[in-house]
Coordinates of C-alpha atoms (C1' of nucleotides) in Angstrom, one line a residue:
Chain R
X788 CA 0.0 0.0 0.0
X789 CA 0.9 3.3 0.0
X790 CA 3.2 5.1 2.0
X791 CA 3.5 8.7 1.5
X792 CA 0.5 10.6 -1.1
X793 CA -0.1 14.0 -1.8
X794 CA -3.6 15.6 -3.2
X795 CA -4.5 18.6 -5.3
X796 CA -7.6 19.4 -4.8
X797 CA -8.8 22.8 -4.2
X798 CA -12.6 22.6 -2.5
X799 CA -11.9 22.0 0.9
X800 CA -15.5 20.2 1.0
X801 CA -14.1 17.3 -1.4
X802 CA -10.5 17.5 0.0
X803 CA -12.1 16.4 3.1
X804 CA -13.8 13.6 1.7
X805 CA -10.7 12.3 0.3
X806 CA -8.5 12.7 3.4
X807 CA -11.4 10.2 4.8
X808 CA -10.5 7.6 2.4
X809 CA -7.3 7.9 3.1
X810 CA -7.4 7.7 6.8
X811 CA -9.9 4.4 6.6
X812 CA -7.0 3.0 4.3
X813 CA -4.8 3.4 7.4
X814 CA -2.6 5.8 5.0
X815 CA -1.3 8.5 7.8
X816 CA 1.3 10.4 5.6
X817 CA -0.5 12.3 3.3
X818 CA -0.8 16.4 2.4
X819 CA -3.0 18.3 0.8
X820 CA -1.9 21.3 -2.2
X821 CA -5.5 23.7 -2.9
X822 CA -3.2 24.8 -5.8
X823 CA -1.2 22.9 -8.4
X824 CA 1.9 25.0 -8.0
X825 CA 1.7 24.1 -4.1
X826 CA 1.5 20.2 -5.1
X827 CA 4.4 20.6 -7.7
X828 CA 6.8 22.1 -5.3
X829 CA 5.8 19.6 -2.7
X830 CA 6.5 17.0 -5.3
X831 CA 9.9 18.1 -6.0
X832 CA 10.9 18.8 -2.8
X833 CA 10.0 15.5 -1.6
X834 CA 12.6 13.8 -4.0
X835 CA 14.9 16.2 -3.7
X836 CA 15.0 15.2 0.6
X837 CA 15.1 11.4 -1.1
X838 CA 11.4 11.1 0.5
X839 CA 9.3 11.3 -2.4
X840 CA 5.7 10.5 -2.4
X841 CA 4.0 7.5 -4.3
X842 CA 0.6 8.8 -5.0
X843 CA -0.8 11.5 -6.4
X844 CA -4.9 12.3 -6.5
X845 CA -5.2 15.3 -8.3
X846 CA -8.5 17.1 -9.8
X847 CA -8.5 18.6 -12.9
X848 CA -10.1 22.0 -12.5
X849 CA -9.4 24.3 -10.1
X850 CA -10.5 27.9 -9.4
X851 CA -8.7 30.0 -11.2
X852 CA -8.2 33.3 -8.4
X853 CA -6.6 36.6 -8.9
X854 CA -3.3 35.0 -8.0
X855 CA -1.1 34.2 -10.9
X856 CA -0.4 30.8 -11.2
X857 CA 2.4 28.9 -13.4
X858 CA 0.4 26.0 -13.3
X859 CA -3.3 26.5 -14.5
X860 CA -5.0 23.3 -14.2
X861 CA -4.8 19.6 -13.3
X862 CA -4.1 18.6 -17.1
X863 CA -0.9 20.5 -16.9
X864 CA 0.0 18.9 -13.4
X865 CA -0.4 15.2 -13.7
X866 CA 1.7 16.2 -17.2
X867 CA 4.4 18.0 -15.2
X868 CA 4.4 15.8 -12.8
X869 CA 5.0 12.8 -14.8
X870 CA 8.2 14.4 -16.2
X871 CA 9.5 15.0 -13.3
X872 CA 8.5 11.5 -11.6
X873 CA 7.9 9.2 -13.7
X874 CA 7.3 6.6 -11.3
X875 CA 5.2 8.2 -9.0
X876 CA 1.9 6.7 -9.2
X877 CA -1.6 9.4 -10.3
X878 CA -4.5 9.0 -9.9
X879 CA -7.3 12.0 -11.2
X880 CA -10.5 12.5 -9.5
X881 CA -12.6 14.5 -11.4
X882 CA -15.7 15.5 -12.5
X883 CA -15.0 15.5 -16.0
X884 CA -17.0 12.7 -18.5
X885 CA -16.1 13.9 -21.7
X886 CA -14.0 10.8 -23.4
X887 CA -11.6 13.2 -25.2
X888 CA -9.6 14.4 -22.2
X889 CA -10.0 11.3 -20.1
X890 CA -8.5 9.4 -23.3
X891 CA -5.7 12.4 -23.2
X892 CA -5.0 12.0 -19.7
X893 CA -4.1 8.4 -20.2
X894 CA -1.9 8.9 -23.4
X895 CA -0.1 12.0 -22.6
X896 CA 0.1 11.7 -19.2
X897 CA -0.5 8.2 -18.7
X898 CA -2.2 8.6 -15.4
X899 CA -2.9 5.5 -13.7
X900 CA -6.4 5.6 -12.8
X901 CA -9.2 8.0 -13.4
X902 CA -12.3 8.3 -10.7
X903 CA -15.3 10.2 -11.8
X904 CA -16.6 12.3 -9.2
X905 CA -20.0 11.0 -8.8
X906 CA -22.8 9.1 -6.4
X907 CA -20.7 6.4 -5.2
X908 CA -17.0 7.4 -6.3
X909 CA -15.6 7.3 -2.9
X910 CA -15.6 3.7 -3.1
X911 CA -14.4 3.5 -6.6
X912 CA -11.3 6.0 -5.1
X913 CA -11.1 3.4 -2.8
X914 CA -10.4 0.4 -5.4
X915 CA -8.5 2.6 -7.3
X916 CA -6.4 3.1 -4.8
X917 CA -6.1 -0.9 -4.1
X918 CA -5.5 -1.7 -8.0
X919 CA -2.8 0.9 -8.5
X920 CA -1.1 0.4 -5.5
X921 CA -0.4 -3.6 -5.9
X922 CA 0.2 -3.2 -9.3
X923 CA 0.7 -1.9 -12.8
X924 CA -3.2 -2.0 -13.7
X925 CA -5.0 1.1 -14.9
X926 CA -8.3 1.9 -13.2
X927 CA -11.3 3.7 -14.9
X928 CA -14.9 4.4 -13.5
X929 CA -17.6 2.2 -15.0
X930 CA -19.3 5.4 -16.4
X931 CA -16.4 6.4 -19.0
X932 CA -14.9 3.2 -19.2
X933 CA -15.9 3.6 -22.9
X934 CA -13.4 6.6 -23.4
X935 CA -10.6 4.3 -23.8
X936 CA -11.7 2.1 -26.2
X937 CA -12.8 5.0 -28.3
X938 CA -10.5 3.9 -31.3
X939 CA -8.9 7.0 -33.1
X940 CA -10.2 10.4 -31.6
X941 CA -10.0 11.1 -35.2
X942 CA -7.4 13.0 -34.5
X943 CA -8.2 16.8 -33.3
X944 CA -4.8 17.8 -33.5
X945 CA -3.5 21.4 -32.0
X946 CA -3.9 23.4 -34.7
X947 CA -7.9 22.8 -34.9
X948 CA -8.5 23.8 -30.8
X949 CA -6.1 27.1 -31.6
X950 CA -8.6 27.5 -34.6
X951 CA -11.6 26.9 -32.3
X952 CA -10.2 29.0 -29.8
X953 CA -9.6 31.7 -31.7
X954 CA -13.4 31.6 -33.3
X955 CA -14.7 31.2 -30.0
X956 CA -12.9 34.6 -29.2
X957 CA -14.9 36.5 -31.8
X958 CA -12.1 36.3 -34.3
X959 CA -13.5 35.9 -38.1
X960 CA -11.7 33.2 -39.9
X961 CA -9.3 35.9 -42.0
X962 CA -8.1 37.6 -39.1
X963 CA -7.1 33.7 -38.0
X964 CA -5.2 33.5 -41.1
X965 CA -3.5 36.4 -40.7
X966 CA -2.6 35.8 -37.0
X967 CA -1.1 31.9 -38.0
X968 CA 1.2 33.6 -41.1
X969 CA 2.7 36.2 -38.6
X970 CA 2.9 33.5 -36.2
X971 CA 4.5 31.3 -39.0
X972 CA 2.8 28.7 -38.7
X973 CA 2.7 26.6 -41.9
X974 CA -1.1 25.8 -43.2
X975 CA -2.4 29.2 -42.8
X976 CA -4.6 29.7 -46.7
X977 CA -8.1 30.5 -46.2
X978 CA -8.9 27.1 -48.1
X979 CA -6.4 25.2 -45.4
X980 CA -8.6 27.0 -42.3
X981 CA -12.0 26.3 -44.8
X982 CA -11.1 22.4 -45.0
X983 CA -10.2 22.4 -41.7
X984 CA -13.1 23.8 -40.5
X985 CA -15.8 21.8 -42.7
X986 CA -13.6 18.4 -41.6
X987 CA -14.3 19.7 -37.6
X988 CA -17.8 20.4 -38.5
X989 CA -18.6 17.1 -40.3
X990 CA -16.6 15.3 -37.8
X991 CA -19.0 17.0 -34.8
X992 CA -22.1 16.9 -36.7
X993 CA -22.2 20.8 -37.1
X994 CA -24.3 22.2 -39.3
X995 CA -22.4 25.4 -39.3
X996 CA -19.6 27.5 -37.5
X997 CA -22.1 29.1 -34.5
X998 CA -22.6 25.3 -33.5
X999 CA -19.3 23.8 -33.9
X1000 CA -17.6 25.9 -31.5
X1001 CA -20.9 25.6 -29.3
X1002 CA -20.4 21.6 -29.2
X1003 CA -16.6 22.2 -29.0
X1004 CA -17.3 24.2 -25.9
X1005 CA -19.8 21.6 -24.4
X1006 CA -17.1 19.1 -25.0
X1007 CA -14.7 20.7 -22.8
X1008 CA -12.4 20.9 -26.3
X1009 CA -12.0 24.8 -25.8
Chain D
X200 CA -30.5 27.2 15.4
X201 CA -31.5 25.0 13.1
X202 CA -33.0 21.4 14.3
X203 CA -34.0 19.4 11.4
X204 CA -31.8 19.8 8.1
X205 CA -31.6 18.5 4.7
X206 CA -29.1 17.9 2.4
X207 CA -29.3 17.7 -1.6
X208 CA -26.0 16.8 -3.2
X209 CA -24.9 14.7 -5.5
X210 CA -21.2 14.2 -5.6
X211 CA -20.8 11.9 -1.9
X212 CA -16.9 13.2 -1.5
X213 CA -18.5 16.9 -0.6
X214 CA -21.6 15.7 0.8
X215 CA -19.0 14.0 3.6
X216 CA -18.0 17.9 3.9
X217 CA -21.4 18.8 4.5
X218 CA -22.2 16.4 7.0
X219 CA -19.0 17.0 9.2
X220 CA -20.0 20.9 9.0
X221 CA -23.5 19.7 10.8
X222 CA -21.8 17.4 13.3
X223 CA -19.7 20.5 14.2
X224 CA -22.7 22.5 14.6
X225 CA -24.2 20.0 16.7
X226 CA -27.1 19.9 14.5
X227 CA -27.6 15.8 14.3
X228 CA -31.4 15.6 12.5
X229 CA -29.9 15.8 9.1
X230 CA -31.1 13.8 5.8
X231 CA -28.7 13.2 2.8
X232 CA -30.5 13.2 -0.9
X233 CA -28.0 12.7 -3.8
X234 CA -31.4 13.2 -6.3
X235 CA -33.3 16.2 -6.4
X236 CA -36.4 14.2 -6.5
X237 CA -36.0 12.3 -3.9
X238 CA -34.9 15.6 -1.7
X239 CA -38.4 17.3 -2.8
X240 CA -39.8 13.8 -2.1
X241 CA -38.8 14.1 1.5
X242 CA -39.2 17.9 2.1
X243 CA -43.0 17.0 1.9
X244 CA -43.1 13.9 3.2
X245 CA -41.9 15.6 6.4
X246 CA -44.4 18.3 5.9
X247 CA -47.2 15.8 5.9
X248 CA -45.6 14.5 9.1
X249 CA -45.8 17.9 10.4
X250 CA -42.2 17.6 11.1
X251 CA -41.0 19.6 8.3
X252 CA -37.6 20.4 7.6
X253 CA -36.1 23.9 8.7
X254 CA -33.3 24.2 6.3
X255 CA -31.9 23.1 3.2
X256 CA -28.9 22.9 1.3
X257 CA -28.7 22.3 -2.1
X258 CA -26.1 22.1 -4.3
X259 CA -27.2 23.1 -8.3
X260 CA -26.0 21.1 -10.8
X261 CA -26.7 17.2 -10.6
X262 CA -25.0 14.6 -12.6
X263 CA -27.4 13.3 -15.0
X264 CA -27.8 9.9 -14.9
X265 CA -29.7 7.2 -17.3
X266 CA -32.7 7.0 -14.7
X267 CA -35.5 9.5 -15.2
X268 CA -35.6 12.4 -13.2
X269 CA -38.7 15.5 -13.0
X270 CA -36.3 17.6 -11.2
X271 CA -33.2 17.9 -13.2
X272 CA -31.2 20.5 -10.5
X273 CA -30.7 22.7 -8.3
X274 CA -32.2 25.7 -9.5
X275 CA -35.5 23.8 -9.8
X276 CA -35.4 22.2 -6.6
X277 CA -35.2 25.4 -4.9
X278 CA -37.8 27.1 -6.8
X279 CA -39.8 24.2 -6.0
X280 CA -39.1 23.9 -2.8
X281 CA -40.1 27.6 -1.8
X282 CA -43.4 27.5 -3.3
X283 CA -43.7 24.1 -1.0
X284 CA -42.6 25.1 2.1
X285 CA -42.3 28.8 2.1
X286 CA -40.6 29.6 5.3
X287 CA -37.9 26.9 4.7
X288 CA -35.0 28.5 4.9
X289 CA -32.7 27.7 1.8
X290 CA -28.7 27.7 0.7
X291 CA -27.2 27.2 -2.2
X292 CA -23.9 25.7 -1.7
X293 CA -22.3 25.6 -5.4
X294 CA -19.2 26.2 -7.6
X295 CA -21.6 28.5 -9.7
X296 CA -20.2 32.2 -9.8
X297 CA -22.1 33.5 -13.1
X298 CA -23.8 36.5 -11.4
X299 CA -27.0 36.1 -13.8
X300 CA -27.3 33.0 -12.4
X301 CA -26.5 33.6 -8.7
X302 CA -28.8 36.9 -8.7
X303 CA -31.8 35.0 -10.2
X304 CA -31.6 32.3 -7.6
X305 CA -32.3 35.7 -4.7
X306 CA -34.9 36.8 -7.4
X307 CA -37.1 34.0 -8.3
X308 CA -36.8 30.9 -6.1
X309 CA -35.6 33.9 -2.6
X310 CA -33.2 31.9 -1.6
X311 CA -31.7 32.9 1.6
X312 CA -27.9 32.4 1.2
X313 CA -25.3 31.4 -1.5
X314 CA -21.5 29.6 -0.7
X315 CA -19.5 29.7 -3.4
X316 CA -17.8 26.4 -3.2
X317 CA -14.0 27.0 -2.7
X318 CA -11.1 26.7 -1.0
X319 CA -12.3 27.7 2.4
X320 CA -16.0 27.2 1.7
X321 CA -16.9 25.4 5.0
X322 CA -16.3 28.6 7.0
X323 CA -18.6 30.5 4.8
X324 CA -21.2 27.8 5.3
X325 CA -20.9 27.7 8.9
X326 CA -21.0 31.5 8.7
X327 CA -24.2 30.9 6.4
X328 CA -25.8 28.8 8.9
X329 CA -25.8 30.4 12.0
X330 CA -26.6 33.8 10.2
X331 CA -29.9 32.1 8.4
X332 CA -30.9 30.4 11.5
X333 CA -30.7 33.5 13.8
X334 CA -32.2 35.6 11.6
X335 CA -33.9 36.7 8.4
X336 CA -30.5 38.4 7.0
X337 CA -29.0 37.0 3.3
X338 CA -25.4 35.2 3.3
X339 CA -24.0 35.3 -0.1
X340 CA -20.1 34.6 0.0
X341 CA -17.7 37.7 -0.7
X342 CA -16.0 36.5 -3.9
X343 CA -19.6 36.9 -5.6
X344 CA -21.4 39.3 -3.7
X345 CA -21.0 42.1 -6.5
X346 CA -24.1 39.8 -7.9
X347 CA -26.5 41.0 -6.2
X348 CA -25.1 45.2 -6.6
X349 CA -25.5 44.4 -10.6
X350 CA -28.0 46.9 -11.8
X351 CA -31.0 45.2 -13.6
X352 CA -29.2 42.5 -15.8
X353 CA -30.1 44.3 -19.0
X354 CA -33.3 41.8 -19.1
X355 CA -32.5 39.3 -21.4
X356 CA -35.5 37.8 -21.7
X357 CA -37.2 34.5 -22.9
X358 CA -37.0 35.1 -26.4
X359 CA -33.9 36.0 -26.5
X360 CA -32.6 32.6 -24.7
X361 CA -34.6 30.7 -26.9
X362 CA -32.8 32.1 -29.7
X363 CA -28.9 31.5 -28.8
X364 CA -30.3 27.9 -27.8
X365 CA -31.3 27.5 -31.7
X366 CA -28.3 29.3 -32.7
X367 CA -26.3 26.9 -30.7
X368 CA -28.0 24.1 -32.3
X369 CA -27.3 25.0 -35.9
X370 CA -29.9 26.5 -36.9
X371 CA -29.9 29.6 -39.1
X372 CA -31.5 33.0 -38.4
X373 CA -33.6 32.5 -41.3
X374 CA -34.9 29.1 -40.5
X375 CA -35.6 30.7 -36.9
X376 CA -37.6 33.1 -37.8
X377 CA -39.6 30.7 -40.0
X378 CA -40.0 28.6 -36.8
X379 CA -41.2 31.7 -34.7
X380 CA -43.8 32.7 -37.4
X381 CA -44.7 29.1 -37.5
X382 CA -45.2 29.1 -33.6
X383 CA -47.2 32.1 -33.6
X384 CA -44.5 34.2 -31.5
X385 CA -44.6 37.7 -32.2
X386 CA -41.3 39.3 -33.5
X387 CA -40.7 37.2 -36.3
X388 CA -38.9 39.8 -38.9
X389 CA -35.4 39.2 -40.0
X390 CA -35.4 42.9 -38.9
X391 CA -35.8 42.1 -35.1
X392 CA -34.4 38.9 -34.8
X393 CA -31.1 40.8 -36.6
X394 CA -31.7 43.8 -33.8
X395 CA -32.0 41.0 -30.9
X396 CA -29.0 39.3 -31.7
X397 CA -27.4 43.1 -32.4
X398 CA -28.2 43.9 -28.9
X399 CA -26.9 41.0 -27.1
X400 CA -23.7 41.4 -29.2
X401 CA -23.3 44.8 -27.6
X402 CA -24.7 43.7 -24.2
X403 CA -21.7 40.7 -23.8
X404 CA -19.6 42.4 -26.0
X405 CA -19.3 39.9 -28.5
X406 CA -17.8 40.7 -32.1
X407 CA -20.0 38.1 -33.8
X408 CA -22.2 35.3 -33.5
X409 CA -20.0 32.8 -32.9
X410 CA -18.8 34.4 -29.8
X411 CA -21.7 35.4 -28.5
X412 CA -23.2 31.9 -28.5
X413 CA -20.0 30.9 -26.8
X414 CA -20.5 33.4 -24.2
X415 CA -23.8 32.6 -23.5
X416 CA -22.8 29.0 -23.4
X417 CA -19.9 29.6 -20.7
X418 CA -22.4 32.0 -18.6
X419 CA -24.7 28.8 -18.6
X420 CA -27.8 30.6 -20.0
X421 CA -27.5 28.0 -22.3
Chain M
dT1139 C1' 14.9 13.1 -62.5
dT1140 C1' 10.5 12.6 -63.0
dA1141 C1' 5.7 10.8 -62.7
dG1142 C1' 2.2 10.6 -59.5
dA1143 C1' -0.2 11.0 -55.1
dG1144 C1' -1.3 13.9 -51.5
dA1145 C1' -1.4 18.1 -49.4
dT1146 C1' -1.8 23.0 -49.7
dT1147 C1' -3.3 27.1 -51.9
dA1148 C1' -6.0 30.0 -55.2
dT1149 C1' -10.2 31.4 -57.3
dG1150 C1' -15.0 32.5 -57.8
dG1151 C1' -19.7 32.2 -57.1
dA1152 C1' -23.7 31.1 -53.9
dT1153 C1' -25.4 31.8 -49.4
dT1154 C1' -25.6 33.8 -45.0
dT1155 C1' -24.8 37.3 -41.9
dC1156 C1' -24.0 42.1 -40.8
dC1157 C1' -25.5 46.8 -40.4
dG1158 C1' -27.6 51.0 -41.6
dT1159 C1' -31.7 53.4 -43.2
dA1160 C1' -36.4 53.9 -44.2
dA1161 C1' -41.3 52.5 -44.1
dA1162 C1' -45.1 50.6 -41.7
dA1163 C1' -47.5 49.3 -37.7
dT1164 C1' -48.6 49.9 -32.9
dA1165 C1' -48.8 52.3 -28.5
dC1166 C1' -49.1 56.4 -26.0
dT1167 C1' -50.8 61.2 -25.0
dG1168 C1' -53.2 65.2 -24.8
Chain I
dC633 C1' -59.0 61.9 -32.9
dA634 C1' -54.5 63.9 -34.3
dG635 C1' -49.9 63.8 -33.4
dT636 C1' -45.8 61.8 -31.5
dA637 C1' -43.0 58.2 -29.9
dT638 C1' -41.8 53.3 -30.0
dT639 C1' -41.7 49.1 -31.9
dT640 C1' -41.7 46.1 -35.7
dT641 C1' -40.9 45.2 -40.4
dA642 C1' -38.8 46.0 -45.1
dC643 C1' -35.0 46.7 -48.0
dG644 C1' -30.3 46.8 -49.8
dG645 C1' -25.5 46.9 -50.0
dA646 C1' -21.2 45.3 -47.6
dA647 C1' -18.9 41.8 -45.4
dA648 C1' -18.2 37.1 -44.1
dT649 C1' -18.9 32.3 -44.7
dC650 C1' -19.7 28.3 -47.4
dC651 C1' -18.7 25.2 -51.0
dA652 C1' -16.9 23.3 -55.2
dT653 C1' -13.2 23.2 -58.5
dA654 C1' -8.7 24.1 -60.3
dA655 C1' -3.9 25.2 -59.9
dT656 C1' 0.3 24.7 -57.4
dC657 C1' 3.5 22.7 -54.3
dT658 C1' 5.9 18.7 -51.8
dC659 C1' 7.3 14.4 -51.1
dT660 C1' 8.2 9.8 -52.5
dA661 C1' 9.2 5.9 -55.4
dA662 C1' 10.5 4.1 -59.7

DNA sequence: TTAGAGATTATGGATTTCCGTAAAATACTG
DNA sequence: CAGTATTTTACGGAAATCCATAATCTCTAA
């Protein structure tokens, strides 16, 4: 089991919840970061007194206060984190559903488990924590098990969400072209952004621009 | 203070919170609802009893799940709830901080305090509690209190909701119009439906259509 | 090196949206 | 009822987008 875990979680109502689980799991060593640069610190200070932890439950989003922050959101973390550990065992608990960035989570950052915050999640934390700690398994909630198995995201690569992005910031398509040659940035013709853009709609189901970034949006894409 | 209390929230990791706010509180008649039905269920199965409830919280947004549901969230319940029971007293305990949204909740369904769930939301709920239960004074927690100051929200009414939500499905101002004239609803000229959308553009300062759906989208009129 | 496939860009016309102005209808007022 | 404001509708040109086709570039394999 477990030794030493850290959590980033910033509502202090959930937090709670999980330092329960933690405690029934007779796991005494753990802290708690409310923001992901806290946890990262933690993290690297840890190995750098040779007493690094083996867990780490992170959320995905957190409030985003005045403060400025060098690391935003739980994505970036477990990614950071990973780099810098790669070892270290992750677990995200999250309220997220949407099979695109759970899928991500596990390629990119190759988190361990994902728990979807929900009815009875506490107990899948639980088991999550069981599977992950005896061994190399993955764990997923039931609910989004399916996100894995998605074959081929059909590939949304980086340029489309900086297109989306930038239409979902009020920016008409030639201004994006514009922006992408001064940026350098090599497929930047109006026909590239048209094809692009009719491939993202057909691929979404969008009958025109107003809804594709509307379904992007609801997605979590953008 | 308050003796009997009820609980409606979904997630169970901050429902734990909750409960260990109560406990500190020494308030130990509490019931837990993770369905909205099921909470309004109880609310007046207790009034039948005549041992109704004296306080709620209610979280607002509810995982949707396969099963059926005639209460679908939060805002609902509440609304619900006060035309039930008027003298309940009522808290919103949420992540929501979209002012439209927060202000309507005072507005239409009176609730009598809002905690923004953060990092050191239990305090605020504690502070919520006792204030509701000692007397009839709002609680609305600091980070969103400017809610309540904002000056008549410009009225965006019914009509103009229902058109972003077609927008945001894909359909096209003409076709909208065809659907209002079909439906019998008054301003059905491309000249008003133009000088709508015209005025919500200026009103969230939106350069197009695109981002104004977006907008409305992240606000969660939508 | 060169033919061919695939990707990128160019072009132009149809459609839709944008935005201002003017006409018509409705509401309000004395 | 007449006159004025307000709202709704009509119209038209400019801008943006949508969509199909053709030209150009790039890379690879023979």
């Amino acid at each position: 089991m477990f030794k030493k875990v850290i959590i980033a979680e910033d509502l202090d109502a959930i937090s709670l919840g999980i330092e329960q689980v933690l405690k029934d799991l007779d796991i005494v060593d753990f802290q708690h970061s409310k923001y992901c640069d806290d946890a990262f610190l933690k993290i690297r200070a840890a190995i750098q007194k040779n007493e690094p932890y083996d867990l780490l439950i992170s959320d995905l989003s957190f409030k985003t206060n005045h403060r400025e922050v060098k690391i935003a959101n739980g994505d970036e973390l477990v990614q950071k984190v990973r780099e810098l550990q790669p070892d270290i065992k992750i677990i995200a608990y999250s309220v997220e559903d949407k099979n695109y960035r759970i899928k991500s989570l596990f390629d990119n950052a190759e988190i361990d488990a994902f728990v979807l915050k929900g009815l009875n999640s506490i107990e899948e934390l639980k088991k999550a924590i069981h599977i992950t700690s005896t061994s190399d398994q993955k764990f997923i909630s039931p609910e989004v098990a399916s996100a894995l198995q998605e074959k081929n995201n059909f590939e949304i690569d980086d340029l489309d969400i900086q297109i989306l992005k930038h239409l979902s910031s009020g920016t008409p398509q030639d201004e994006i072209i514009q922006i992408f040659k001064d940026l350098g940035i090599k497929p930047n013709s109006k026909s590239a952004m048209e094809k692009r853009l009719s491939k993202l709609k057909d691929f979404f189901k969008a009958n025109n621009t107003v809804q594709l970034v509307f379904i992007a949006k609801d997605l979590g894409i953008i």
